[in-house]
Amino acid sequence: MPSSDHTSSSGTTIIFWFRRDLRTSDNSGFAAATADATRVVPVFVFDRNFLDDLTDQHDRRVSFIHESVKELRARLRGHGSNLIVLHGDPLQAIPELAEAFDADAVYTNRDYEPYAKLRDDAVARALAKQGRNLRSFKDQVIFEGKEVEKADGEPYRVFTPYKKAWLRRIEEEEFYGSPPDMPHVADLSRLAPASHMQGYGDPWSLKDLGFKESELWLTPGEAAALERLADFIPRMARYKEERDFPQRNVTSGLSVHLRFGTISVRECVRAARAVRSEGAATWLSELIWREFYQMILDRYPFIVNHAFQQQYDRIAWPGSDAHFEAWCEGRTGYPIVDAAMRHFNATGWMHNRLRMIVAMFLTKDLLVDWRRGAEYFAAGLLDFELASNNGGWQWSASTGVDAAPYFRIFNPVLQSRKFDAEGAYIRTWVPELRAFDSRDIHWPADADMLAQREAGCILGEDYPFPIVDHAEQKERAIALFASQD
Ligand SMILES: Cc1cc2nc3c(=O)[nH]c(=O)nc-3n(C[C@H](O)[C@H](O)[C@H](O)COP(=O)(O)OP(=O)(O)OC[C@H]3O[C@@H](n4cnc5c(N)ncnc54)[C@H](O)[C@@H]3O)c2cc1C
């Protein structure tokens, strides 16, 4: 509790509650708070409801958030203010803080995940009992669930018409003088001085939170996110042609920053719209996919645990635990799948093309329920985002909205030959295959004994035989789906 008198004697005090928007620049709710208040008290809560469920003490997301919160706090301190950092249940922590600061209101940015919606409703009710408002703002997306819908008020269920409507709407709003990707600039002179927040101590250490530091493949925080975007802009022109090749450094790597809001989606959309190239248009499309999936989750929350195409919820997936474990550990005998899974296990990252390949492999070759794969990704992805992860899994499993048709099944070996032609990616992550030539590396099962000896890798000893036959499993998968049609 604060030791000095922090309650306001005059003017308006607003608490700004940071969540998945860990930045000061172009933050709509934060900017609104500084416009409406004489004093803004910034707060972040390490939410026990999330943290207590995480079983891995080295969870990379906690390290990322922790570092980003520290950076945010330093930034606010640079303006003579501070960031109150709490560890607890926001349902208690936020109303208590509002009371302690005699705040007029609490402002925050909206979150569309089912847990977040319930939490925010409960916090709003608790604040209302104190006679205070929780005001929330659109920040995470350009257009929310109901802002881009069909003329009859129904949500779009196919991406291309959604995207066309999304693009039309942004142009219309721009024409009428309110571009939705306009930056929101905060007036930092309205921040409450640090002296008003005394007694709230230093940020919780990872140890205090029950976690340990983990190595991250990218730098957390707002400054690093802006740098990453600046670094990506010159590559945008190549994005359309080269984005599917995992070994080339062409995609932005901004998903983690978008997830935790260390960058604003408006900033990304402005960057894409400022560059007039096919690459930029394709990149913008990916940002629109993100919004499409957020809209779908917002409008159809049942998809968290159920197939969007409900007839496929009846499928009894026959895949075995042993196959699921082999997939998790990267020992399926399909080198591109194993490389992607080992890379993922080591870093929490996977390239989009590989996410599609491994997800389709788990569901269509190993016939394992997509929910098990989605859960495995959810536990390990640094950029884990419920809407996109669910969307990507249900796309690959052919159970989702505008999903891959169930009879169009990737051949993992052909995918590997196409997108990792020289096998450079496989060599990086499956070192036992390193010495195979670029013909055999995608399918070492065909390498004769001489080639295996020369490569120093004997199948069945140094690297597994393929655990399933793709052609056979493909037929089984199609039959499984056809039986529900
Ligand atoms: C099975 C599966 C699971 C996935 N899980 C997630 C997840 O948990 N979190 C996540 O952010 N993305 C997820 N994706 C989408 C995509 O793989 C990642 O967004 C992308 O690989 C991130 O890399 P990037 O930032 O370099 O993307 P870029 O290619 O630079 O794209 C820019 C941004 O657009 C968004 N985006 C790109 N592709 C997609 C897509 N297919 N769907 C939705 N948004 C997209 C991301 O925010 C991304 O940062 C998943 C895809 C699949 C197939």
Short mmCIF file of C-alpha atoms in Angstrom, two decimals, residues 27 35 90 149 213:
data_model
loop_
_atom_site.label_atom_id
_atom_site.label_comp_id
_atom_site.label_asym_id
_atom_site.label_seq_id
_atom_site.Cartn_x
_atom_site.Cartn_y
_atom_site.Cartn_z
CA ASN A 27 -2.13 3.11 -27.34
CA ALA A 35 -6.89 13.23 -22.54
CA PRO A 90 -7.44 -8.26 -10.98
CA GLU A 149 -20.09 -7.91 -41.10
CA GLU A 213 14.41 -16.57 -16.57
#
